[in-house]
Tab-separated table of C-alpha atoms and ligand atoms in Angstrom:
chain	number	residue	atom	x	y	z
A	1	MET	CA	19.952	-15.745	-16.485
A	2	ARG	CA	19.566	-12.761	-14.196
A	3	TYR	CA	16.509	-10.629	-13.623
A	4	SER	CA	15.654	-7.274	-12.171
A	5	ILE	CA	12.177	-5.995	-11.248
A	6	LEU	CA	11.423	-2.288	-11.032
A	7	THR	CA	8.293	-1.724	-8.951
A	8	PHE	CA	6.180	1.436	-8.936
A	9	GLY	CA	3.107	2.257	-6.875
A	10	CYS	CA	1.391	0.725	-3.902
A	11	GLN	CA	1.951	-2.282	-1.632
A	12	MET	CA	-0.275	-4.398	-3.889
A	13	ASN	CA	2.289	-3.897	-6.620
A	14	GLN	CA	5.173	-4.632	-4.264
A	15	ARG	CA	3.456	-7.874	-3.310
A	16	ASP	CA	2.839	-8.696	-6.990
A	17	SER	CA	6.545	-8.173	-7.636
A	18	GLU	CA	7.351	-10.753	-4.949
A	19	THR	CA	5.205	-13.215	-6.928
A	20	LEU	CA	6.948	-12.263	-10.184
A	21	ALA	CA	10.293	-12.875	-8.462
A	22	GLY	CA	9.036	-16.235	-7.170
A	23	LEU	CA	7.878	-17.272	-10.648
A	24	LEU	CA	11.232	-16.291	-12.143
A	25	ALA	CA	13.151	-18.122	-9.407
A	26	SER	CA	11.102	-21.248	-10.169
A	27	MET	CA	12.307	-20.934	-13.779
A	28	GLY	CA	15.927	-20.798	-12.626
A	29	TYR	CA	16.456	-17.044	-12.868
A	30	ILE	CA	18.548	-15.349	-10.199
A	31	ARG	CA	18.248	-11.762	-9.042
A	32	ALA	CA	20.783	-9.391	-10.646
A	33	GLU	CA	22.918	-7.307	-8.284
A	34	LYS	CA	22.767	-4.352	-10.655
A	35	LEU	CA	20.224	-3.408	-13.295
A	36	SER	CA	22.952	-3.458	-15.948
A	37	ASP	CA	23.691	-7.133	-15.086
A	38	ALA	CA	20.108	-8.215	-15.831
A	39	ASP	CA	19.129	-10.281	-18.859
A	40	LEU	CA	15.460	-9.693	-18.082
A	41	VAL	CA	13.980	-6.484	-16.655
A	42	ILE	CA	10.321	-6.364	-15.634
A	43	VAL	CA	8.790	-2.966	-14.973
A	44	ASN	CA	5.761	-3.399	-12.689
A	45	THR	CA	3.835	-0.204	-13.275
A	46	CYS	CA	1.350	2.088	-11.544
A	47	CYS	CA	-1.114	4.455	-13.202
A	48	VAL	CA	-2.800	6.025	-10.208
A	49	ARG	CA	-1.254	9.390	-11.115
A	50	GLU	CA	-0.323	10.500	-14.598
A	51	SER	CA	2.987	11.785	-13.254
A	52	ALA	CA	3.839	8.179	-12.235
A	53	GLU	CA	3.164	7.093	-15.790
A	54	ASN	CA	5.519	9.735	-17.193
A	55	ARG	CA	8.239	8.611	-14.787
A	56	ILE	CA	7.793	5.045	-16.009
A	57	TYR	CA	8.287	6.138	-19.624
A	58	GLY	CA	11.441	7.931	-18.452
A	59	HIS	CA	12.736	4.644	-17.007
A	60	LEU	CA	11.812	2.780	-20.181
A	61	GLY	CA	13.910	5.341	-22.103
A	62	GLU	CA	16.907	4.600	-19.867
A	63	LEU	CA	16.403	0.866	-20.377
A	64	LYS	CA	16.579	1.452	-24.131
A	65	ASN	CA	20.155	2.712	-23.723
A	66	LEU	CA	20.985	-0.396	-21.716
A	67	LYS	CA	19.418	-2.644	-24.321
A	68	ASN	CA	21.405	-0.909	-27.073
A	69	ARG	CA	24.553	-2.062	-25.285
A	70	LYS	CA	23.114	-5.493	-24.475
A	71	PRO	CA	20.744	-6.473	-27.321
A	72	HIS	CA	19.692	-9.838	-25.831
A	73	MET	CA	18.163	-8.065	-22.802
A	74	VAL	CA	14.406	-8.696	-22.530
A	75	ILE	CA	12.244	-5.849	-21.240
A	76	GLY	CA	8.759	-6.554	-19.906
A	77	VAL	CA	6.062	-4.134	-18.731
A	78	CYS	CA	3.178	-5.252	-16.514
A	79	GLY	CA	0.831	-3.917	-13.848
A	80	CYS	CA	-1.849	-1.240	-13.779
A	81	MET	CA	-0.484	0.987	-16.548
A	82	ALA	CA	-0.423	-1.942	-18.966
A	83	GLN	CA	-3.978	-2.914	-18.007
A	84	GLN	CA	-5.584	0.372	-19.122
A	85	PRO	CA	-7.545	0.248	-22.379
A	86	GLY	CA	-5.268	1.012	-25.332
A	87	ALA	CA	-2.177	0.963	-23.119
A	88	ALA	CA	-0.380	-1.866	-24.913
A	89	GLU	CA	-0.464	0.023	-28.247
A	90	LYS	CA	0.707	3.204	-26.516
A	91	ILE	CA	3.606	1.391	-24.822
A	92	ARG	CA	4.588	-0.293	-28.113
A	93	GLN	CA	4.538	3.111	-29.810
A	94	ARG	CA	6.437	5.079	-27.178
A	95	ALA	CA	8.810	2.254	-26.242
A	96	PRO	CA	9.171	-0.158	-29.188
A	97	HIS	CA	12.127	-1.832	-27.451
A	98	VAL	CA	9.685	-3.420	-24.930
A	99	ASP	CA	9.422	-7.167	-25.661
A	100	LEU	CA	6.662	-8.276	-23.340
A	101	ILE	CA	3.475	-6.591	-22.081
A	102	PHE	CA	0.990	-8.172	-19.676
A	103	GLY	CA	-1.713	-6.895	-17.324
A	104	THR	CA	-2.801	-7.237	-13.716
A	105	HIS	CA	-5.043	-10.276	-14.259
A	106	ASN	CA	-2.530	-12.614	-15.914
A	107	LEU	CA	0.579	-12.029	-13.863
A	108	HIS	CA	0.769	-15.760	-13.107
A	109	ARG	CA	1.274	-16.399	-16.834
A	110	LEU	CA	4.775	-14.882	-16.826
A	111	PRO	CA	6.639	-18.205	-17.348
A	112	GLU	CA	4.336	-19.118	-20.251
A	113	LEU	CA	4.694	-15.667	-21.822
A	114	LEU	CA	8.475	-15.815	-21.592
A	115	ARG	CA	8.449	-19.225	-23.280
A	116	LYS	CA	6.287	-17.766	-26.039
A	117	LEU	CA	8.724	-14.924	-26.442
A	118	TRP	CA	11.706	-17.287	-26.811
A	119	GLU	CA	9.807	-19.386	-29.366
A	120	LYS	CA	8.379	-16.582	-31.478
A	121	ARG	CA	11.281	-14.186	-31.077
A	122	GLU	CA	8.914	-11.297	-31.474
A	123	PRO	CA	7.124	-9.067	-28.940
A	124	VAL	CA	4.395	-10.744	-26.883
A	125	VAL	CA	1.364	-8.830	-25.628
A	126	GLU	CA	-1.258	-10.486	-23.439
A	127	ILE	CA	-3.797	-8.432	-21.492
A	128	TRP	CA	-6.832	-10.142	-19.995
A	129	GLU	CA	-9.906	-7.966	-19.961
A	130	SER	CA	-11.658	-9.725	-17.089
A	131	ASP	CA	-10.321	-10.474	-13.644
A	132	GLY	CA	-11.185	-14.207	-13.429
A	133	ASP	CA	-10.571	-16.475	-10.438
A	134	VAL	CA	-8.119	-15.893	-7.632
A	135	ILE	CA	-5.034	-18.010	-8.321
A	136	GLU	CA	-3.608	-19.703	-5.241
A	137	ASN	CA	-0.217	-21.256	-4.499
A	138	LEU	CA	1.927	-19.027	-6.678
A	139	PRO	CA	5.538	-18.953	-5.537
A	140	ALA	CA	6.859	-15.727	-4.003
A	141	LEU	CA	10.283	-14.397	-3.076
A	142	ARG	CA	9.652	-12.267	-0.002
A	143	GLU	CA	11.548	-9.018	0.452
A	144	ASP	CA	11.632	-9.111	4.244
A	145	SER	CA	12.144	-12.018	6.630
A	146	LEU	CA	10.306	-10.511	9.630
A	147	LYS	CA	7.396	-8.753	7.945
A	148	ALA	CA	5.299	-9.959	5.031
A	149	TRP	CA	2.503	-8.662	2.823
A	150	VAL	CA	-0.457	-11.003	2.449
A	151	THR	CA	-3.036	-10.147	-0.191
A	152	ILE	CA	-6.524	-10.964	1.075
A	153	MET	CA	-8.564	-9.562	-1.806
A	154	TYR	CA	-8.184	-8.087	-5.241
A	155	GLY	CA	-10.006	-5.256	-6.979
A	156	CYS	CA	-12.448	-2.623	-5.799
A	157	ASN	CA	-16.170	-1.956	-6.322
A	158	ASN	CA	-16.230	1.583	-5.024
A	159	PHE	CA	-15.622	3.765	-8.059
A	160	CYS	CA	-14.462	6.892	-6.278
A	161	THR	CA	-14.647	9.431	-9.088
A	162	TYR	CA	-10.914	10.268	-9.069
A	163	CYS	CA	-9.607	6.705	-8.975
A	164	ILE	CA	-8.512	4.413	-11.795
A	165	VAL	CA	-8.131	1.305	-9.603
A	166	PRO	CA	-11.547	-0.312	-10.282
A	167	TYR	CA	-10.851	-0.047	-14.006
A	168	VAL	CA	-7.426	-1.706	-13.876
A	169	ARG	CA	-7.781	-4.097	-10.934
A	170	GLY	CA	-11.337	-5.293	-11.597
A	171	ARG	CA	-14.146	-6.110	-9.156
A	172	GLU	CA	-13.643	-7.281	-5.588
A	173	ARG	CA	-12.530	-10.900	-5.294
A	174	SER	CA	-11.684	-12.256	-1.858
A	175	ARG	CA	-9.344	-15.123	-1.109
A	176	ARG	CA	-10.810	-17.877	1.031
A	177	PRO	CA	-10.020	-17.464	4.743
A	178	GLU	CA	-8.472	-20.942	4.950
A	179	ASP	CA	-6.052	-20.099	2.108
A	180	ILE	CA	-5.058	-16.871	3.831
A	181	GLU	CA	-4.571	-18.642	7.167
A	182	ARG	CA	-2.449	-21.320	5.508
A	183	GLU	CA	-0.229	-18.670	3.909
A	184	VAL	CA	0.142	-16.842	7.231
A	185	ARG	CA	1.014	-20.074	9.074
A	186	GLU	CA	3.641	-20.921	6.447
A	187	LEU	CA	5.133	-17.450	6.771
A	188	VAL	CA	5.263	-17.755	10.560
A	189	GLU	CA	7.029	-21.108	10.215
A	190	LYS	CA	9.665	-19.307	8.147
A	191	GLY	CA	10.195	-16.705	10.866
A	192	VAL	CA	7.760	-13.943	9.884
A	193	LYS	CA	6.456	-12.029	12.932
A	194	GLU	CA	4.226	-9.405	11.359
A	195	VAL	CA	1.816	-9.606	8.436
A	196	THR	CA	0.121	-6.750	6.617
A	197	LEU	CA	-3.145	-7.810	5.024
A	198	LEU	CA	-3.578	-6.132	1.663
A	199	GLY	CA	-6.603	-5.102	-0.326
A	200	GLN	CA	-7.894	-1.921	-1.936
A	201	ASN	CA	-10.731	-1.980	0.558
A	202	VAL	CA	-10.120	-4.672	3.164
A	203	ASN	CA	-13.357	-3.891	5.018
A	204	SER	CA	-15.377	-5.378	2.159
A	205	TYR	CA	-13.446	-8.616	2.542
A	206	GLY	CA	-15.508	-11.782	2.265
A	207	LYS	CA	-18.800	-10.314	1.016
A	208	ASP	CA	-18.311	-12.075	-2.335
A	209	LEU	CA	-17.480	-15.496	-0.850
A	210	ASP	CA	-19.880	-18.407	-0.541
A	211	PRO	CA	-20.695	-18.578	2.341
A	212	PRO	CA	-19.992	-14.879	2.912
A	213	THR	CA	-17.724	-13.808	5.741
A	214	ASP	CA	-16.250	-10.515	6.901
A	215	PHE	CA	-12.969	-8.840	7.711
A	216	ALA	CA	-13.585	-8.956	11.463
A	217	SER	CA	-13.922	-12.772	11.309
A	218	LEU	CA	-10.705	-13.024	9.305
A	219	LEU	CA	-8.872	-10.971	11.947
A	220	GLU	CA	-10.249	-13.197	14.709
A	221	ARG	CA	-9.046	-16.248	12.816
A	222	LEU	CA	-5.539	-14.889	12.230
A	223	ASP	CA	-5.319	-13.625	15.798
A	224	ARG	CA	-5.205	-17.282	16.841
A	225	VAL	CA	-2.099	-18.106	14.744
A	226	GLU	CA	0.595	-19.000	17.233
A	227	GLY	CA	3.964	-17.323	16.774
A	228	LEU	CA	2.496	-14.412	14.835
A	229	LEU	CA	3.121	-11.227	16.813
A	230	ARG	CA	1.438	-8.498	14.793
A	231	ILE	CA	-1.292	-8.003	12.233
A	232	ARG	CA	-1.645	-4.830	10.169
A	233	TYR	CA	-3.906	-4.148	7.215
A	234	THR	CA	-4.341	-1.620	4.463
A	235	THR	CA	-6.413	0.034	3.074
A	236	SER	CA	-9.684	0.400	4.910
A	237	HIS	CA	-12.573	2.474	3.617
A	238	PRO	CA	-14.191	4.523	6.396
A	239	ARG	CA	-17.660	3.691	5.078
A	240	ASP	CA	-17.395	-0.025	5.792
A	241	PHE	CA	-15.667	0.212	9.172
A	242	THR	CA	-18.183	-1.591	11.370
A	243	ASP	CA	-18.609	-1.452	15.153
A	244	ARG	CA	-17.921	-5.177	15.256
A	245	LEU	CA	-14.601	-4.603	13.497
A	246	ILE	CA	-13.617	-1.984	16.095
A	247	ASP	CA	-14.569	-4.408	18.889
A	248	VAL	CA	-12.527	-7.243	17.379
A	249	ILE	CA	-9.486	-4.984	16.983
A	250	ALA	CA	-9.928	-3.660	20.533
A	251	ALA	CA	-10.021	-7.229	21.894
A	252	SER	CA	-7.088	-8.494	19.830
A	253	LYS	CA	-3.537	-8.645	21.179
A	254	LYS	CA	-2.054	-8.847	17.697
A	255	VAL	CA	-3.989	-6.434	15.503
A	256	CYS	CA	-2.090	-3.148	15.717
A	257	GLU	CA	-3.730	0.030	16.969
A	258	ASN	CA	-2.978	1.886	13.731
A	259	PHE	CA	-6.099	2.924	11.824
A	260	HIS	CA	-5.361	4.209	8.343
A	261	LEU	CA	-8.675	5.750	7.338
A	262	PRO	CA	-8.422	7.798	4.141
A	263	VAL	CA	-10.805	10.744	4.599
A	264	GLN	CA	-9.814	12.468	1.320
A	265	ALA	CA	-11.796	15.678	2.061
A	266	GLY	CA	-13.565	17.403	4.927
A	267	SER	CA	-16.366	18.960	2.900
A	268	ASN	CA	-19.588	17.005	2.424
A	269	ARG	CA	-20.093	18.550	-1.003
A	270	ILE	CA	-16.664	17.340	-2.176
A	271	LEU	CA	-17.067	13.926	-0.521
A	272	GLU	CA	-20.247	13.506	-2.510
A	273	ARG	CA	-18.546	14.545	-5.750
A	274	MET	CA	-15.810	12.030	-4.946
A	275	ASN	CA	-18.477	9.342	-4.410
A	276	ARG	CA	-16.942	8.397	-1.075
A	277	GLY	CA	-20.232	7.329	0.500
A	278	TYR	CA	-19.848	9.040	3.915
A	279	THR	CA	-20.090	12.500	5.438
A	280	ARG	CA	-17.619	14.428	7.578
A	281	GLU	CA	-19.957	13.929	10.541
A	282	TYR	CA	-19.961	10.153	10.041
A	283	TYR	CA	-16.160	10.145	9.737
A	284	MET	CA	-15.611	12.184	12.902
A	285	GLU	CA	-17.999	9.978	14.825
A	286	LEU	CA	-16.106	6.892	13.608
A	287	VAL	CA	-12.830	8.382	14.867
A	288	GLU	CA	-14.438	9.092	18.247
A	289	LYS	CA	-15.728	5.525	18.495
A	290	ILE	CA	-12.276	4.120	17.683
A	291	ARG	CA	-10.544	6.365	20.212
A	292	ALA	CA	-13.071	5.443	22.903
A	293	LYS	CA	-12.590	1.699	22.371
A	294	VAL	CA	-8.894	1.505	21.444
A	295	PRO	CA	-6.796	3.634	23.796
A	296	GLY	CA	-3.659	4.944	22.094
A	297	ALA	CA	-5.083	4.408	18.601
A	298	ALA	CA	-2.947	6.112	15.957
A	299	ILE	CA	-5.188	7.491	13.234
A	300	THR	CA	-3.638	8.273	9.870
A	301	THR	CA	-5.230	9.360	6.624
A	302	ASP	CA	-4.982	10.389	2.973
A	303	ILE	CA	-6.188	13.834	1.862
A	304	ILE	CA	-6.627	15.213	-1.644
A	305	VAL	CA	-6.715	18.998	-2.126
A	306	GLY	CA	-7.922	20.836	-5.207
A	307	PHE	CA	-10.526	18.268	-6.253
A	308	PRO	CA	-12.671	19.710	-9.092
A	309	GLY	CA	-15.137	22.257	-7.721
A	310	GLU	CA	-13.339	22.637	-4.363
A	311	THR	CA	-14.047	26.190	-3.127
A	312	GLU	CA	-12.259	28.097	-0.360
A	313	GLU	CA	-15.123	27.106	1.896
A	314	ASP	CA	-14.740	23.411	1.044
A	315	PHE	CA	-11.021	23.618	1.694
A	316	ALA	CA	-11.696	25.378	5.019
A	317	ASP	CA	-13.917	22.403	5.941
A	318	THR	CA	-11.007	20.047	5.247
A	319	MET	CA	-8.682	22.154	7.398
A	320	ASP	CA	-11.299	22.241	10.147
A	321	LEU	CA	-11.563	18.437	10.079
A	322	VAL	CA	-7.759	18.113	10.185
A	323	GLU	CA	-7.610	20.352	13.279
A	324	LYS	CA	-10.474	18.528	14.972
A	325	VAL	CA	-9.397	14.942	14.264
A	326	ARG	CA	-5.662	15.578	14.829
A	327	PHE	CA	-4.300	12.777	12.657
A	328	ASP	CA	-1.028	11.168	13.687
A	329	SER	CA	0.103	11.657	10.111
A	330	ALA	CA	-1.377	12.156	6.676
A	331	PHE	CA	-0.436	11.425	3.091
A	332	THR	CA	-1.398	14.620	1.298
A	333	PHE	CA	-1.943	14.894	-2.443
A	334	VAL	CA	-2.757	17.597	-4.946
A	335	TYR	CA	-5.581	16.450	-7.204
A	336	ASN	CA	-4.326	15.698	-10.694
A	337	LYS	CA	-6.514	14.587	-13.550
A	338	ARG	CA	-6.434	10.871	-14.149
A	339	SER	CA	-7.811	10.259	-17.622
A	340	GLY	CA	-10.416	7.521	-17.757
A	341	THR	CA	-12.030	8.645	-14.482
A	342	PRO	CA	-15.208	10.765	-14.082
A	343	ALA	CA	-13.431	13.528	-12.115
A	344	ALA	CA	-11.080	14.186	-15.041
A	345	GLU	CA	-14.138	15.246	-17.074
A	346	MET	CA	-15.572	17.567	-14.398
A	347	PRO	CA	-15.620	21.111	-15.744
A	348	ASP	CA	-14.591	23.108	-12.678
A	349	GLN	CA	-10.940	22.077	-12.310
A	350	VAL	CA	-9.032	24.082	-9.674
A	351	PRO	CA	-6.140	26.241	-10.987
A	352	ALA	CA	-2.635	24.880	-10.233
A	353	GLU	CA	-1.639	27.969	-8.223
A	354	VAL	CA	-4.652	27.599	-5.909
A	355	LYS	CA	-3.915	23.900	-5.413
A	356	ARG	CA	-0.295	24.705	-4.594
A	357	LYS	CA	-1.304	27.250	-1.923
A	358	ARG	CA	-3.802	24.861	-0.367
A	359	ILE	CA	-1.421	21.918	-0.167
A	360	THR	CA	1.298	24.132	1.367
A	361	HIS	CA	-1.116	25.260	4.063
A	362	LEU	CA	-2.370	21.717	4.700
A	363	VAL	CA	1.142	20.278	4.957
A	364	GLU	CA	2.202	23.031	7.399
A	365	VAL	CA	-0.746	22.393	9.681
A	366	GLN	CA	-0.489	18.587	9.528
A	367	ASN	CA	3.275	18.697	10.171
A	368	ARG	CA	2.670	20.758	13.295
A	369	ILE	CA	0.043	18.275	14.505
A	370	THR	CA	2.246	15.258	13.694
A	371	LEU	CA	5.119	16.731	15.677
A	372	GLU	CA	2.823	17.595	18.598
A	373	LYS	CA	1.458	14.054	18.623
A	374	ASN	CA	4.945	12.568	18.474
A	375	LEU	CA	6.134	14.830	21.299
A	376	ALA	CA	3.202	13.626	23.399
A	377	GLU	CA	4.729	10.128	23.223
A	378	VAL	CA	7.907	11.239	25.025
A	379	GLY	CA	8.033	9.560	28.428
A	380	THR	CA	5.609	6.795	27.454
A	381	VAL	CA	6.613	3.146	27.075
A	382	GLN	CA	5.838	1.686	23.652
A	383	GLU	CA	5.867	-1.898	22.444
A	384	VAL	CA	8.384	-2.007	19.597
A	385	LEU	CA	9.063	-4.895	17.219
A	386	VAL	CA	12.855	-4.916	16.854
A	387	GLU	CA	13.751	-5.027	13.152
A	388	GLY	CA	17.559	-4.648	13.221
A	389	PRO	CA	20.126	-1.978	12.306
A	390	ALA	CA	18.633	1.279	11.015
A	391	GLU	CA	19.547	1.845	7.388
A	392	LYS	CA	20.613	5.461	7.736
A	393	HIS	CA	21.890	5.283	11.334
A	394	PRO	CA	24.244	2.303	11.487
A	395	ASP	CA	24.933	2.867	15.192
A	396	LYS	CA	21.246	2.386	16.030
A	397	TYR	CA	18.554	-0.232	15.728
A	398	CYS	CA	15.026	0.494	14.613
A	399	GLY	CA	11.538	-0.871	14.968
A	400	ARG	CA	7.929	0.272	14.930
A	401	THR	CA	5.333	0.874	17.599
A	402	GLY	CA	1.875	-0.658	17.318
A	403	GLY	CA	0.787	2.740	15.983
A	404	ASN	CA	3.379	2.278	13.199
A	405	LYS	CA	5.766	4.987	14.382
A	406	LEU	CA	9.428	4.428	13.604
A	407	VAL	CA	11.661	4.310	16.703
A	408	PHE	CA	15.478	4.396	16.865
A	409	PHE	CA	17.230	2.918	19.910
A	410	PRO	CA	20.626	1.469	20.932
A	411	PRO	CA	21.468	-1.893	19.302
A	412	LEU	CA	19.703	-5.009	20.612
A	413	PRO	CA	21.118	-7.776	18.385
A	414	ASP	CA	19.661	-10.623	20.429
A	415	LYS	CA	16.137	-9.146	20.365
A	416	VAL	CA	15.583	-8.978	16.601
A	417	GLY	CA	12.087	-10.250	15.802
A	418	GLN	CA	10.865	-9.710	19.368
A	419	ILE	CA	8.601	-7.068	20.820
A	420	VAL	CA	10.370	-5.065	23.529
A	421	PRO	CA	9.160	-2.183	25.699
A	422	VAL	CA	10.941	1.037	24.784
A	423	ARG	CA	10.735	4.274	26.761
A	424	ILE	CA	10.412	7.161	24.310
A	425	THR	CA	13.028	9.829	25.046
A	426	ALA	CA	12.769	12.169	22.043
A	427	ALA	CA	10.463	12.870	19.143
A	428	LYS	CA	10.931	14.327	15.696
A	429	MET	CA	8.576	14.719	12.789
A	430	TRP	CA	9.368	11.380	11.148
A	431	ASN	CA	10.543	9.237	14.034
A	432	LEU	CA	10.876	8.723	17.753
A	433	GLU	CA	13.940	7.835	19.784
A	434	GLY	CA	13.975	5.630	22.840
A	435	GLU	CA	15.710	3.463	25.408
A	436	PRO	CA	14.737	-0.202	25.617
A	437	LEU	CA	13.679	-1.268	29.087
A	438	LEU	CA	15.670	-4.259	30.218
A	439	ALA	CA	13.626	-7.097	31.708
A	440	ASP	CA	14.232	-6.087	35.335
A	441	GLU	CA	13.596	-2.388	34.554
A	442	GLY	CA	10.391	-3.276	32.683
A	443	GLU	CA	9.094	-5.023	35.795
A	444	LYS	CA	9.670	-2.087	38.126
B	501	SF4	S1	-11.961	2.746	-2.495
B	501	SF4	FE1	-12.017	4.429	-3.992
B	501	SF4	S2	-9.908	5.265	-3.883
B	501	SF4	FE2	-9.803	3.218	-2.965
B	501	SF4	S3	-9.243	1.861	-4.660
B	501	SF4	FE3	-11.483	1.831	-4.536
B	501	SF4	S4	-12.146	3.409	-6.003
B	501	SF4	FE4	-9.970	3.768	-5.589
């Protein structure tokens, strides 16, 4: 039997799909080369934006055509979209050809649910309302041999007013540090060089454990894992970014100097309406502290424009913050209503045309800053983890700097999985180009 998994959304979902693949492999399934070869298709969904949900229904429509030609094909839907209240009924209504629906809290039950499906020969729906315990030791088929995602916590307690995550991923539950370390050590034994620690808000890590711990202590612990070259993490909430955490990162050789700190807005009034729990002044001070203690820190962010009630003045505050902070790059979004969240009910929604103008202006300004920051790297020597041939440039190799910038350089087949110094020779908006320094050159 062959399977295919279609994954939508964030890294948490990508990591969940690796577990789904591991569970299926343990049942004897093998990965299908093409979607049309699959006997089982699992759609791991996202519901952060309603547009993502519509795209997923589009894919389910295409799968119906496939299933018409191949009636024994089993189609499963899981993930955040399935976890929303009333979602299972909606999916069954809009896509009656779906055989299996399960949520974010019972992913590990996939083998059992498939068995149920074979026995009953009728659709199976199982959504757990509550999040329950963290399940350890689930198998996983990793997508990458050099870099791996490691989930350190699940859920979020923050309730930002635009975000559906706390409703579909539950409250914060941290994995025990010894379990995380064991997973990282096992990955390193298999050749992994870089791990990205995942959580909706990694800075709250450990508060719920007994005895409690914190993210800084986890980083210190993982920093000691021999053979591991790099540690990244995502996502961190600016509010919980402590001085101790900055100090630990500054002192670490392995934790990368890339700080992804979603600011979301530069106006205090809008930050309050978003329930973000910090002010623009606090945020800018945090950036200053990081830059003072971590030279070369790359600061990236997420920004939402057109949040309900956002005036021209509020938007000007966001633009002012963007100019002052000078992010290395930013993921920019137009606010779209997400039903089930408080912001969707706010009366003063911003007209689409205004949102379009604001995002265009923001993207123009941020693109200019990104390019300027990339150009400033020309002539510097960056530590790059060599990943292998670049997908779209077969004559080149690629890798990333500690600041997470993509670099293309001439092939170095015997250096894959190693960190090499690369002199940056050119910069574009989305990548840098460079020349590796050979050992004797590097020592000059
Ligand atoms: S911190 Fe806010 S935006 Fe991030 S997952 Fe939690 S509620 Fe959503």
